[in-house]
Coordinates of C-alpha atoms (C1' of nucleotides) in Angstrom, one line a residue:
Chain A
M1 CA 32.1 -5.3 -95.6
S2 CA 29.9 -6.9 -93.1
T3 CA 29.7 -10.4 -94.0
S4 CA 26.7 -12.0 -92.4
T5 CA 25.4 -15.3 -94.4
G6 CA 22.3 -17.0 -94.0
S7 CA 23.8 -20.4 -94.3
A8 CA 25.1 -20.4 -90.7
T9 CA 24.0 -23.6 -89.7
T10 CA 26.0 -25.7 -91.6
G11 CA 28.8 -27.7 -89.6
T12 CA 27.6 -26.3 -86.1
G13 CA 24.6 -28.2 -85.8
E14 CA 26.2 -31.6 -85.8
L15 CA 29.4 -31.0 -83.5
P16 CA 30.5 -34.4 -82.3
H17 CA 31.7 -33.1 -79.0
A18 CA 29.6 -33.8 -76.3
A19 CA 30.6 -31.5 -73.9
T20 CA 33.7 -29.3 -72.7
A21 CA 36.1 -30.4 -70.0
E22 CA 33.7 -28.4 -67.6
G23 CA 30.7 -30.6 -68.1
L24 CA 28.7 -27.8 -70.3
P25 CA 28.0 -28.4 -73.9
E26 CA 30.2 -26.4 -76.3
A27 CA 28.6 -23.4 -77.5
T28 CA 27.3 -23.5 -81.0
G29 CA 25.5 -21.1 -83.5
A30 CA 24.6 -17.8 -82.2
D31 CA 25.9 -18.6 -78.9
V32 CA 29.5 -18.3 -80.1
R33 CA 31.5 -15.5 -78.9
V34 CA 35.1 -14.9 -80.1
R35 CA 37.5 -12.1 -79.6
F36 CA 40.2 -10.3 -80.8
C37 CA 42.4 -8.8 -78.5
P38 CA 45.7 -7.2 -79.7
S39 CA 48.2 -5.2 -77.7
P40 CA 48.5 -1.9 -79.4
T41 CA 52.3 -2.0 -80.0
G42 CA 53.9 -1.5 -83.5
T43 CA 52.2 -1.9 -86.9
P44 CA 49.6 -4.6 -87.8
H45 CA 51.2 -7.8 -88.4
V46 CA 49.9 -10.1 -91.0
G47 CA 49.7 -13.0 -88.4
L48 CA 47.5 -10.8 -86.0
V49 CA 45.3 -10.3 -89.0
R50 CA 45.1 -14.0 -89.9
T51 CA 44.2 -14.9 -86.3
A52 CA 41.6 -12.1 -86.4
L53 CA 40.4 -13.3 -89.6
F54 CA 39.9 -16.8 -88.6
N55 CA 38.0 -15.9 -85.4
W56 CA 35.8 -13.4 -87.2
A57 CA 35.2 -16.2 -90.1
W58 CA 34.4 -18.7 -87.4
A59 CA 31.7 -16.5 -85.4
R60 CA 30.2 -15.0 -88.7
H61 CA 30.0 -18.7 -90.0
C62 CA 28.0 -19.5 -86.7
G63 CA 26.2 -16.2 -86.6
G64 CA 27.8 -15.7 -83.2
S65 CA 29.6 -12.5 -82.1
V66 CA 33.2 -10.8 -82.2
V67 CA 34.4 -8.8 -79.7
F68 CA 37.3 -6.4 -80.1
R69 CA 39.4 -5.9 -76.8
V70 CA 42.4 -4.0 -76.4
E71 CA 45.0 -5.3 -74.3
D72 CA 46.8 -2.3 -73.2
T73 CA 48.0 -3.2 -70.2
D74 CA 51.8 -2.4 -71.0
A75 CA 51.8 1.5 -70.9
A76 CA 55.4 1.6 -71.9
R77 CA 54.9 0.0 -75.2
D78 CA 51.5 0.6 -76.1
S79 CA 50.4 3.6 -78.4
Q80 CA 47.6 5.4 -79.6
E81 CA 49.3 5.4 -83.0
S82 CA 49.5 1.6 -83.1
M83 CA 45.6 1.3 -81.7
D84 CA 44.6 3.4 -84.9
A85 CA 46.4 1.3 -87.1
I86 CA 45.0 -1.7 -85.9
V87 CA 41.4 -0.3 -86.2
E88 CA 42.3 0.9 -89.6
A89 CA 43.9 -2.6 -90.4
L90 CA 40.5 -4.4 -89.3
A91 CA 38.5 -1.8 -91.6
W92 CA 40.5 -2.5 -94.5
V93 CA 40.3 -6.3 -94.7
G94 CA 36.5 -6.0 -93.8
I95 CA 36.7 -7.8 -90.3
D96 CA 34.0 -6.2 -88.4
Y97 CA 33.2 -6.6 -84.4
D98 CA 29.8 -6.3 -82.6
E99 CA 31.4 -5.3 -79.3
G100 CA 34.7 -3.1 -78.9
P101 CA 36.2 0.3 -78.2
G102 CA 34.2 2.9 -80.4
V103 CA 31.3 0.3 -80.6
G104 CA 30.5 -0.3 -77.0
G105 CA 28.5 -3.2 -75.6
P106 CA 27.4 -4.9 -72.5
H107 CA 31.0 -5.4 -71.2
A108 CA 32.5 -2.1 -71.7
P109 CA 34.9 -0.8 -71.4
Y110 CA 36.9 -2.9 -73.8
R111 CA 40.3 -1.2 -72.9
Q112 CA 42.0 -3.2 -70.4
S113 CA 43.5 -0.2 -69.1
E114 CA 40.3 0.8 -68.1
R115 CA 39.2 -2.5 -66.2
G116 CA 41.5 -2.2 -63.2
D117 CA 38.9 -2.7 -60.7
L118 CA 37.8 -5.8 -62.1
Y119 CA 41.1 -7.3 -62.3
A120 CA 42.1 -6.0 -58.4
E121 CA 38.9 -7.7 -57.0
V122 CA 39.6 -11.1 -59.0
A123 CA 43.1 -11.0 -57.9
R124 CA 41.9 -10.6 -54.1
R125 CA 39.2 -13.4 -54.5
L126 CA 42.2 -15.7 -56.1
L127 CA 44.3 -15.0 -53.1
D128 CA 41.3 -15.3 -50.5
E129 CA 40.1 -18.4 -51.9
G130 CA 43.3 -20.3 -52.2
H131 CA 43.6 -20.4 -56.0
A132 CA 47.0 -17.9 -55.8
Y133 CA 49.4 -17.0 -52.9
A134 CA 51.8 -14.2 -52.2
S135 CA 55.2 -14.9 -53.3
Y136 CA 58.3 -13.1 -52.2
S137 CA 61.2 -15.0 -54.2
T138 CA 63.2 -13.1 -56.8
P139 CA 64.1 -14.6 -60.0
E140 CA 67.8 -14.7 -58.7
E141 CA 66.7 -16.5 -55.5
V142 CA 65.0 -19.0 -57.5
E143 CA 67.9 -19.8 -59.6
E144 CA 70.2 -19.9 -56.8
R145 CA 67.9 -22.6 -55.2
H146 CA 67.9 -24.6 -58.3
R147 CA 71.7 -24.3 -58.7
A148 CA 72.3 -25.3 -54.8
A149 CA 70.2 -28.4 -55.4
G150 CA 72.0 -29.6 -58.6
R151 CA 68.9 -28.5 -61.1
D152 CA 68.9 -26.8 -64.0
P153 CA 68.7 -23.2 -63.1
K154 CA 66.5 -22.3 -66.0
L155 CA 63.7 -24.5 -64.7
G156 CA 61.5 -21.6 -63.7
Y157 CA 59.9 -21.0 -60.4
D158 CA 60.1 -23.7 -58.1
G159 CA 57.0 -23.4 -55.5
F160 CA 59.0 -21.9 -52.7
D161 CA 56.3 -19.6 -51.3
R162 CA 53.4 -22.0 -51.5
D163 CA 53.3 -22.9 -47.9
L164 CA 55.1 -19.9 -46.3
T165 CA 54.9 -19.8 -42.6
P166 CA 54.0 -16.7 -40.7
G167 CA 57.1 -16.1 -39.4
Q168 CA 58.7 -16.4 -43.0
V169 CA 56.3 -14.0 -44.3
R170 CA 57.1 -11.6 -41.5
A171 CA 60.6 -11.9 -42.0
F172 CA 60.1 -11.0 -45.7
R173 CA 57.9 -8.3 -44.7
D174 CA 60.5 -6.9 -42.4
Q175 CA 62.9 -6.7 -45.2
G176 CA 60.3 -4.4 -47.1
R177 CA 59.4 -6.8 -49.6
E178 CA 56.4 -6.7 -51.5
P179 CA 54.8 -10.1 -52.7
V180 CA 53.6 -10.9 -56.1
L181 CA 50.6 -12.9 -56.8
R182 CA 51.2 -16.5 -58.2
V183 CA 48.5 -18.9 -59.5
R184 CA 49.1 -22.3 -57.9
M185 CA 49.2 -25.0 -60.5
P186 CA 47.5 -28.4 -59.6
D187 CA 49.5 -31.3 -59.1
E188 CA 48.0 -33.5 -61.8
D189 CA 47.9 -33.3 -65.6
V190 CA 46.2 -30.8 -67.2
V191 CA 44.4 -31.8 -70.3
V192 CA 43.5 -29.3 -73.2
D193 CA 41.0 -30.2 -75.7
D194 CA 42.4 -28.4 -78.6
L195 CA 40.0 -27.7 -81.6
V196 CA 42.9 -28.2 -84.1
R197 CA 45.1 -30.6 -82.3
G198 CA 42.8 -32.7 -80.1
E199 CA 43.9 -33.6 -76.8
V200 CA 47.0 -32.2 -75.5
V201 CA 48.5 -33.2 -72.2
F202 CA 50.6 -31.2 -70.1
P203 CA 52.3 -33.3 -67.5
A204 CA 51.8 -32.3 -63.7
G205 CA 54.6 -30.4 -62.6
S206 CA 55.7 -29.3 -65.9
V207 CA 54.1 -25.7 -65.7
P208 CA 55.4 -23.7 -62.8
D209 CA 52.9 -21.4 -60.8
F210 CA 53.0 -17.9 -62.5
V211 CA 52.8 -14.5 -61.7
V212 CA 49.4 -12.7 -62.4
V213 CA 49.9 -9.6 -60.4
R214 CA 53.1 -7.5 -60.0
A215 CA 54.4 -6.7 -56.7
N216 CA 53.4 -3.0 -57.5
G217 CA 49.8 -4.3 -58.0
Q218 CA 49.9 -4.1 -61.7
P219 CA 47.9 -6.9 -63.2
L220 CA 49.3 -9.0 -65.9
Y221 CA 48.5 -10.7 -69.2
P222 CA 48.1 -14.1 -67.7
L223 CA 45.3 -12.7 -65.6
V224 CA 43.6 -10.2 -67.5
N225 CA 43.3 -12.0 -70.6
P226 CA 41.5 -14.9 -69.2
V227 CA 39.5 -12.9 -66.8
D228 CA 37.9 -10.9 -69.5
D229 CA 37.3 -13.8 -71.6
A230 CA 35.4 -15.5 -68.6
V231 CA 33.5 -12.2 -68.0
M232 CA 32.9 -11.3 -71.4
G233 CA 31.4 -14.9 -72.3
I234 CA 34.0 -15.9 -74.9
T235 CA 33.5 -19.3 -76.2
H236 CA 36.1 -20.0 -78.5
V237 CA 39.7 -19.0 -78.5
L238 CA 41.6 -19.2 -81.6
R239 CA 45.1 -18.0 -81.5
G240 CA 48.5 -18.8 -82.6
E241 CA 50.4 -21.8 -81.7
D242 CA 53.3 -19.7 -79.9
L243 CA 50.4 -19.5 -77.2
L244 CA 49.9 -23.5 -76.6
S245 CA 52.2 -24.0 -73.9
S246 CA 50.6 -21.2 -71.8
T247 CA 47.3 -22.8 -72.3
P248 CA 47.2 -25.0 -69.1
R249 CA 47.9 -21.9 -67.2
Q250 CA 44.9 -20.2 -68.7
V251 CA 42.7 -23.1 -68.2
V252 CA 43.7 -23.5 -64.6
L253 CA 42.8 -19.9 -64.2
H254 CA 39.5 -20.2 -66.0
R255 CA 38.5 -23.1 -63.8
A256 CA 38.9 -21.1 -60.9
L257 CA 37.0 -18.3 -62.4
V258 CA 34.2 -20.7 -63.1
E259 CA 34.5 -21.9 -59.5
M260 CA 34.1 -18.5 -58.3
G261 CA 31.3 -17.6 -60.5
Y262 CA 32.9 -15.3 -62.9
S263 CA 31.7 -17.5 -65.7
R264 CA 29.8 -20.8 -66.8
R265 CA 32.6 -22.8 -68.7
V266 CA 36.2 -22.8 -69.9
P267 CA 36.3 -21.6 -73.5
R268 CA 37.2 -23.7 -76.2
F269 CA 40.6 -23.2 -77.5
G270 CA 42.3 -23.8 -81.0
H271 CA 45.6 -23.1 -81.8
L272 CA 46.5 -21.9 -85.3
P273 CA 49.7 -23.0 -87.1
L274 CA 52.3 -20.4 -87.2
V275 CA 52.9 -18.2 -90.4
L276 CA 56.6 -18.4 -91.0
G277 CA 58.9 -16.3 -92.9
E278 CA 62.4 -16.6 -94.5
G279 CA 64.5 -19.3 -93.0
N280 CA 61.5 -21.1 -91.4
R281 CA 61.3 -18.8 -88.5
K282 CA 58.4 -17.3 -87.2
L283 CA 57.4 -14.6 -89.1
S284 CA 58.7 -11.6 -87.1
K285 CA 58.0 -7.9 -87.1
R286 CA 61.3 -7.5 -88.5
D287 CA 60.4 -9.4 -91.6
P288 CA 58.9 -7.0 -94.2
E289 CA 56.2 -9.6 -95.3
S290 CA 54.7 -9.2 -91.8
D291 CA 53.7 -5.7 -92.4
L292 CA 50.1 -5.6 -93.4
F293 CA 50.2 -2.0 -94.6
R294 CA 53.3 -2.7 -96.8
H295 CA 51.0 -5.2 -98.7
R296 CA 48.5 -2.7 -99.2
E297 CA 50.9 -0.2 -100.4
R298 CA 52.2 -3.0 -102.9
G299 CA 48.6 -3.2 -103.9
L300 CA 47.1 -6.4 -102.5
L301 CA 43.5 -6.0 -102.5
P302 CA 41.9 -6.8 -99.3
E303 CA 40.0 -9.5 -100.9
G304 CA 43.3 -10.8 -102.1
M305 CA 44.8 -10.6 -98.6
V306 CA 41.9 -12.3 -97.0
N307 CA 41.8 -15.0 -99.5
Y308 CA 45.7 -15.7 -99.2
L309 CA 45.6 -15.6 -95.4
G310 CA 42.8 -18.1 -95.6
L311 CA 45.1 -20.4 -97.4
L312 CA 47.5 -20.4 -94.6
G313 CA 46.3 -23.3 -92.4
W314 CA 42.9 -23.6 -94.0
S315 CA 41.2 -25.0 -97.3
I316 CA 37.8 -24.1 -98.7
G317 CA 37.9 -27.7 -100.2
P318 CA 39.5 -29.7 -102.7
D319 CA 40.7 -28.3 -106.0
R320 CA 40.0 -24.5 -105.1
D321 CA 41.7 -22.0 -103.9
V322 CA 40.4 -18.6 -105.0
F323 CA 37.3 -17.6 -102.8
T324 CA 35.5 -14.4 -101.7
P325 CA 35.5 -13.1 -98.2
A326 CA 31.7 -14.2 -98.0
E327 CA 32.4 -17.7 -99.6
M328 CA 35.0 -18.3 -96.9
V329 CA 32.6 -17.4 -93.9
A330 CA 30.1 -19.7 -95.4
A331 CA 32.3 -22.5 -95.6
F332 CA 34.5 -21.9 -92.7
D333 CA 34.8 -24.5 -89.8
A334 CA 37.2 -24.1 -86.8
R335 CA 37.5 -27.8 -87.0
D336 CA 39.2 -27.9 -90.4
I337 CA 42.1 -25.8 -89.8
G338 CA 45.3 -27.5 -90.2
A339 CA 48.1 -27.9 -87.8
N340 CA 51.1 -27.4 -89.6
P341 CA 53.2 -24.4 -89.9
A342 CA 52.8 -22.4 -93.4
R343 CA 55.3 -20.2 -95.0
W344 CA 54.2 -16.8 -96.3
D345 CA 54.7 -17.1 -100.3
Q346 CA 54.8 -13.8 -101.8
K347 CA 54.5 -15.0 -105.3
K348 CA 51.4 -16.7 -104.6
A349 CA 50.0 -14.0 -102.6
E350 CA 50.4 -11.9 -105.7
A351 CA 48.8 -14.7 -108.1
I352 CA 45.7 -14.9 -105.8
N353 CA 45.6 -11.3 -105.6
G354 CA 45.7 -11.3 -109.7
D355 CA 42.6 -13.4 -109.8
H356 CA 40.9 -11.0 -107.4
V357 CA 42.0 -8.2 -109.5
R358 CA 40.4 -9.9 -112.5
M359 CA 37.1 -10.3 -110.6
L360 CA 36.5 -6.7 -110.0
A361 CA 34.1 -4.8 -112.2
P362 CA 36.2 -2.5 -114.1
E363 CA 34.7 0.9 -112.6
V364 CA 35.7 -0.7 -109.3
L365 CA 39.2 -1.6 -110.1
L366 CA 39.4 2.0 -111.6
E367 CA 38.4 3.7 -108.4
R368 CA 40.9 1.2 -106.5
L369 CA 43.6 2.3 -108.8
L370 CA 43.3 6.0 -108.1
P371 CA 45.6 6.0 -104.9
Y372 CA 48.1 3.9 -106.5
L373 CA 48.2 6.5 -109.6
R374 CA 48.7 9.3 -107.2
A375 CA 51.3 7.5 -105.3
G376 CA 53.1 6.7 -108.4
G377 CA 53.2 10.3 -109.6
V378 CA 51.1 10.1 -112.4
L379 CA 47.8 11.4 -111.3
E380 CA 47.3 14.5 -109.0
G381 CA 44.1 14.9 -107.1
E382 CA 40.8 13.7 -108.6
P383 CA 41.2 12.9 -112.3
T384 CA 39.7 15.3 -114.9
E385 CA 36.9 14.4 -117.1
E386 CA 39.1 13.7 -119.6
Q387 CA 41.4 11.5 -117.6
R388 CA 38.5 9.4 -116.1
R389 CA 37.4 9.1 -119.8
L390 CA 40.8 7.7 -121.0
L391 CA 41.3 5.5 -117.7
A392 CA 37.7 4.0 -118.1
A393 CA 38.8 2.7 -121.6
A394 CA 42.2 1.7 -120.5
V395 CA 41.5 -0.4 -117.4
P396 CA 39.7 -3.1 -118.9
L397 CA 42.9 -3.3 -121.1
V398 CA 45.2 -3.7 -118.1
Q399 CA 43.0 -5.7 -115.9
T400 CA 44.5 -9.1 -117.0
R401 CA 47.9 -7.7 -117.0
M402 CA 48.4 -6.9 -113.3
A403 CA 48.6 -8.7 -110.2
V404 CA 48.8 -6.0 -107.8
L405 CA 47.5 -2.4 -107.7
S406 CA 51.1 -0.8 -107.6
E407 CA 51.4 -1.8 -111.0
G408 CA 48.8 0.7 -112.1
P409 CA 51.0 3.8 -112.7
G410 CA 53.5 2.0 -114.7
M411 CA 50.7 0.7 -117.3
L412 CA 48.5 3.5 -117.2
G413 CA 50.8 6.4 -116.8
F414 CA 51.6 7.1 -120.2
L415 CA 47.8 8.2 -120.7
L416 CA 47.8 10.5 -117.9
V417 CA 51.2 12.3 -118.3
G418 CA 51.8 15.1 -121.0
D419 CA 53.9 14.2 -123.9
D420 CA 57.0 16.0 -122.5
A421 CA 56.7 14.5 -119.3
L422 CA 56.6 10.8 -120.4
V423 CA 59.4 8.9 -119.2
V424 CA 61.0 6.5 -121.6
E425 CA 62.5 3.7 -119.5
D426 CA 66.1 3.0 -120.1
D427 CA 65.5 -0.9 -120.7
A428 CA 62.9 0.2 -123.3
V429 CA 65.4 2.2 -125.3
A430 CA 67.9 -0.4 -125.0
S431 CA 65.6 -2.8 -126.5
L432 CA 65.5 -0.7 -129.7
R433 CA 67.4 -2.2 -132.8
A434 CA 68.8 -0.8 -136.0
E435 CA 65.5 -0.6 -137.9
A436 CA 63.8 1.4 -135.2
A437 CA 64.3 4.9 -136.8
E438 CA 63.1 3.9 -140.4
V439 CA 60.2 2.1 -138.3
L440 CA 59.3 5.5 -136.8
D441 CA 59.6 7.4 -140.2
V442 CA 57.5 5.3 -141.9
S443 CA 54.9 4.9 -139.0
A444 CA 54.7 8.6 -138.7
A445 CA 54.3 9.0 -142.4
A446 CA 51.5 6.5 -142.6
L447 CA 49.5 8.1 -139.7
V448 CA 49.5 11.6 -140.3
D449 CA 46.8 11.3 -142.8
L450 CA 45.0 8.4 -141.5
A451 CA 41.4 9.0 -141.9
E452 CA 39.9 6.7 -139.1
W453 CA 41.7 7.1 -135.9
D454 CA 40.8 3.9 -134.3
A455 CA 42.7 0.4 -133.4
V456 CA 41.5 -1.3 -136.0
A457 CA 42.5 1.1 -138.8
L458 CA 45.7 1.6 -136.9
E459 CA 46.6 -1.8 -136.9
A460 CA 45.8 -2.4 -140.8
T461 CA 47.7 0.9 -141.7
L462 CA 50.6 0.3 -139.9
R463 CA 50.9 -3.3 -140.8
A464 CA 50.6 -2.5 -144.4
A465 CA 53.4 0.1 -144.1
V466 CA 55.9 -1.4 -141.9
V467 CA 55.6 -5.0 -141.9
D468 CA 54.6 -5.4 -145.7
G469 CA 56.3 -2.2 -146.8
L470 CA 59.5 -2.5 -145.0
G471 CA 59.6 -6.3 -144.5
V472 CA 59.8 -6.1 -140.9
K473 CA 58.8 -8.7 -138.8
P474 CA 55.7 -7.8 -136.6
K475 CA 57.9 -8.1 -133.2
L476 CA 60.6 -6.0 -134.5
A477 CA 57.8 -3.4 -136.3
F478 CA 55.9 -2.8 -133.3
G479 CA 58.5 -2.7 -130.4
P480 CA 59.8 0.7 -131.4
L481 CA 56.0 2.3 -131.5
R482 CA 55.4 0.7 -128.2
V483 CA 58.2 2.3 -126.8
A484 CA 57.4 5.6 -128.2
V485 CA 54.1 5.7 -127.3
T486 CA 54.1 4.3 -123.8
G487 CA 57.7 4.5 -122.9
R488 CA 58.0 0.9 -122.1
R489 CA 58.6 -2.4 -123.5
V490 CA 55.6 -3.9 -121.8
S491 CA 52.5 -2.2 -122.1
P492 CA 48.5 -2.4 -122.8
P493 CA 47.8 -3.4 -126.3
L494 CA 49.5 -1.0 -128.9
F495 CA 46.7 0.1 -131.2
E496 CA 44.2 0.7 -128.3
S497 CA 46.7 2.6 -126.7
M498 CA 47.4 4.9 -129.7
E499 CA 43.8 5.2 -130.3
L500 CA 43.1 6.3 -126.8
L501 CA 46.0 8.8 -126.9
G502 CA 45.3 10.4 -130.3
R503 CA 46.9 11.5 -133.2
A504 CA 48.5 14.4 -132.1
S505 CA 50.4 12.8 -129.1
T506 CA 51.0 9.8 -130.9
L507 CA 52.8 11.4 -133.5
H508 CA 54.4 13.8 -131.1
R509 CA 55.8 10.9 -129.1
L510 CA 57.0 9.1 -132.4
A511 CA 58.7 12.1 -133.3
A512 CA 60.4 12.2 -130.0
L513 CA 61.8 8.9 -130.0
R514 CA 63.0 9.5 -133.4
Q515 CA 64.9 12.2 -132.5
R516 CA 66.4 10.3 -129.5
V517 CA 67.5 7.3 -131.8
S518 CA 69.1 9.4 -134.5
Chain B
rG1 C1' 68.1 -28.6 -70.9
rC2 C1' 62.6 -29.3 -70.0
rC3 C1' 57.6 -28.9 -71.7
rC4 C1' 54.6 -28.6 -76.3
rU5 C1' 53.7 -29.5 -81.2
rC6 C1' 54.3 -30.6 -86.6
rA7 C1' 55.7 -33.8 -90.6
rU8 C1' 52.2 -35.4 -98.6
rC9 C1' 55.5 -32.1 -104.6
rG10 C1' 60.5 -26.1 -103.9
rU11 C1' 55.7 -23.7 -101.4
rC12 C1' 50.2 -23.6 -99.7
rU13 C1' 47.4 -28.0 -99.5
rA14 C1' 43.3 -32.2 -101.1
rG15 C1' 43.7 -36.8 -98.8
rC16 C1' 40.1 -38.4 -92.5
rG17 C1' 42.0 -47.9 -94.3
rG18 C1' 40.9 -49.9 -100.2
rC19 C1' 38.1 -44.5 -105.0
rC20 C1' 45.8 -42.7 -104.5
rC21 C1' 51.6 -46.5 -108.5
rA22 C1' 48.4 -39.8 -104.4
rG23 C1' 44.5 -34.6 -106.8
rG24 C1' 44.5 -29.0 -107.0
rA25 C1' 47.2 -24.4 -106.8
rC26 C1' 51.7 -21.1 -106.7
rA27 C1' 56.8 -21.3 -108.7
rC28 C1' 59.5 -23.5 -112.7
rC29 C1' 59.8 -25.5 -117.8
rG30 C1' 57.7 -26.5 -122.8
rC31 C1' 53.6 -25.5 -126.6
rU32 C1' 48.9 -22.8 -128.5
rC33 C1' 47.0 -18.0 -129.1
rU34 C1' 49.4 -13.4 -130.2
rU35 C1' 51.9 -6.3 -131.9
rU36 C1' 55.0 -6.7 -126.2
rC37 C1' 53.5 -8.4 -121.6
rA38 C1' 49.5 -10.7 -119.5
rC39 C1' 45.2 -13.6 -119.4
rA40 C1' 43.3 -18.2 -121.3
rG41 C1' 44.2 -23.3 -122.7
rC42 C1' 47.4 -27.7 -123.1
rG43 C1' 51.6 -30.6 -121.5
rG44 C1' 56.0 -31.5 -118.3
rC45 C1' 59.0 -31.4 -113.7
rA46 C1' 58.4 -32.7 -108.7
rG47 C1' 56.1 -35.4 -103.2
rC48 C1' 53.4 -39.2 -98.6
rA49 C1' 60.9 -38.2 -94.0
rC50 C1' 62.9 -42.9 -92.0
rG51 C1' 62.2 -47.4 -89.4
rG52 C1' 58.9 -51.0 -87.0
rG53 C1' 54.2 -52.3 -86.1
rU54 C1' 48.5 -53.2 -86.5
rU55 C1' 45.5 -54.9 -91.0
rC56 C1' 43.6 -59.3 -96.6
rG57 C1' 44.8 -53.9 -97.4
rA58 C1' 48.4 -47.6 -94.7
rA59 C1' 49.9 -41.3 -97.1
rU60 C1' 45.9 -42.4 -93.9
rC61 C1' 46.0 -46.0 -87.3
rC62 C1' 50.1 -47.0 -83.1
rC63 C1' 55.4 -46.9 -81.6
rG64 C1' 60.2 -45.1 -81.9
rU65 C1' 63.9 -42.5 -84.8
rU66 C1' 65.3 -37.8 -87.4
rG67 C1' 64.2 -33.3 -88.7
rG68 C1' 61.5 -28.6 -88.4
rG69 C1' 58.6 -25.0 -85.2
rG70 C1' 57.1 -22.9 -80.4
rG71 C1' 57.3 -22.0 -75.6
rC72 C1' 59.9 -21.9 -70.7
rA73 C1' 59.7 -13.4 -67.8
rC74 C1' 57.3 -9.2 -62.1
rC75 C1' 56.1 -8.7 -72.0
rA76 C1' 51.7 -9.5 -74.3

RNA sequence: GCCCUCAUCGUCUAGCGGCCCAGGACACCGCUCUUUCACAGCGGCAGCACGGGUUCGAAUCCCGUUGGGGGCACCA
């Protein structure tokens, strides 16, 4: 879906912020540019998608642009499979983008592996213009110096190479050492005006000078990420809170980039609360709930996924929590993002999804169910005319009964498989009581010559024969029939199911169960 | 250890000084409907972490404590 709304002006026109730290007014409306920049490692993570969603919603709300950029600077871990999976994930949840790989745009290429020249140029200027310096210290040496001075060895880089004398440099070179490039952190506090947290102060000296280019010349994330954001004109960076502590470094680099003319202003940052998994830990790749495609297999709808993700750290308004992606875009304001971490709650995700299942037109639900029916082994390939007719009649009956699409095969399978292939579940058989045999006999007899084979007639006839005739309570009377016809204790409404199944199959299945209980 | 950050029902949250002895949703427990299960409806359980301030008045502002989370790489 490509969700652009006409109500894009709400909320952005009356921004209270006069200006960013750098003096330029904060971008608003169509000037807003956000980016989604995953590194293609592993399978798509719900946290990743949530971040993308918030950025996307903000840009679309404002009428701005979304840039998709690939941070593939780690050749060892990056893979094309992962890249494909990310593209697929975005498409699935309906997050579209205006610029990116496969789409193009004014700042192409959008893969960092193809932007090396730019990074090399920036690195050289950073060095030439004094924002960065060559650093020869190894981590071991830094630690050693801390230890020698009685400091905590884990303190981080100590600034040793900031002002090396020509003699020292010569000595290092003579040893055959190649330096890394380090950016010099200022000797004053760095203040970040975060969109969701307000002013965050990082005290001078608390953030060590950081490496941006390896000794072998390879540019690192702390360089390429801000450089691309600057060059691509990104105005807002919404990202996970785990990156908050690296923000002062980014801001310092951005300031240098502005000074060198690569961009006009430092982007506005907003740090989203983390999504937590079991045991209050950050949801990691190891947690099964973190796998987006696993939720798709489970049968969450993209609308349900977007809705639930939107609930994690944001609220569309008081007393409301079910909304469509379009409604989210219309209402989304990055300044309304909450700051406290949120736990992934599978039950709630599925409950929300159930609401979306119910919001679907039955024909649409039917189409969406097809892949799950195949995966569940009750359908092969395209449904036949007859199967389609059955499904069209049955889907409305199950629509209020399921929260996730993977429940489809269990609910509808009895209509699609042959009588002999019907699986009667063990717990369904176990639920049968003593009168089951008699109930099945009497029912079969009553149905053989039934004139009108429809739900109304079926109910009237069976009620008369079993409930009245045998004096069995409805609950006990219809249980065996349900098990016989659908193979399960829980199913769509019984008489409608029998009507759809037809007389021959119904009687066949009644007889089959009768035999089994004798 | 250092730096940052968060703090309302079990969970997600509304609340941005009086409308709140705190509202909604999920979960849970009842009841209604009912051929099962759902859906729907009704009702219930359950929370402002603690301590100081500020104020006529604090869930809302300030400070501290405690607790949770994140980050401290030549990964991203």
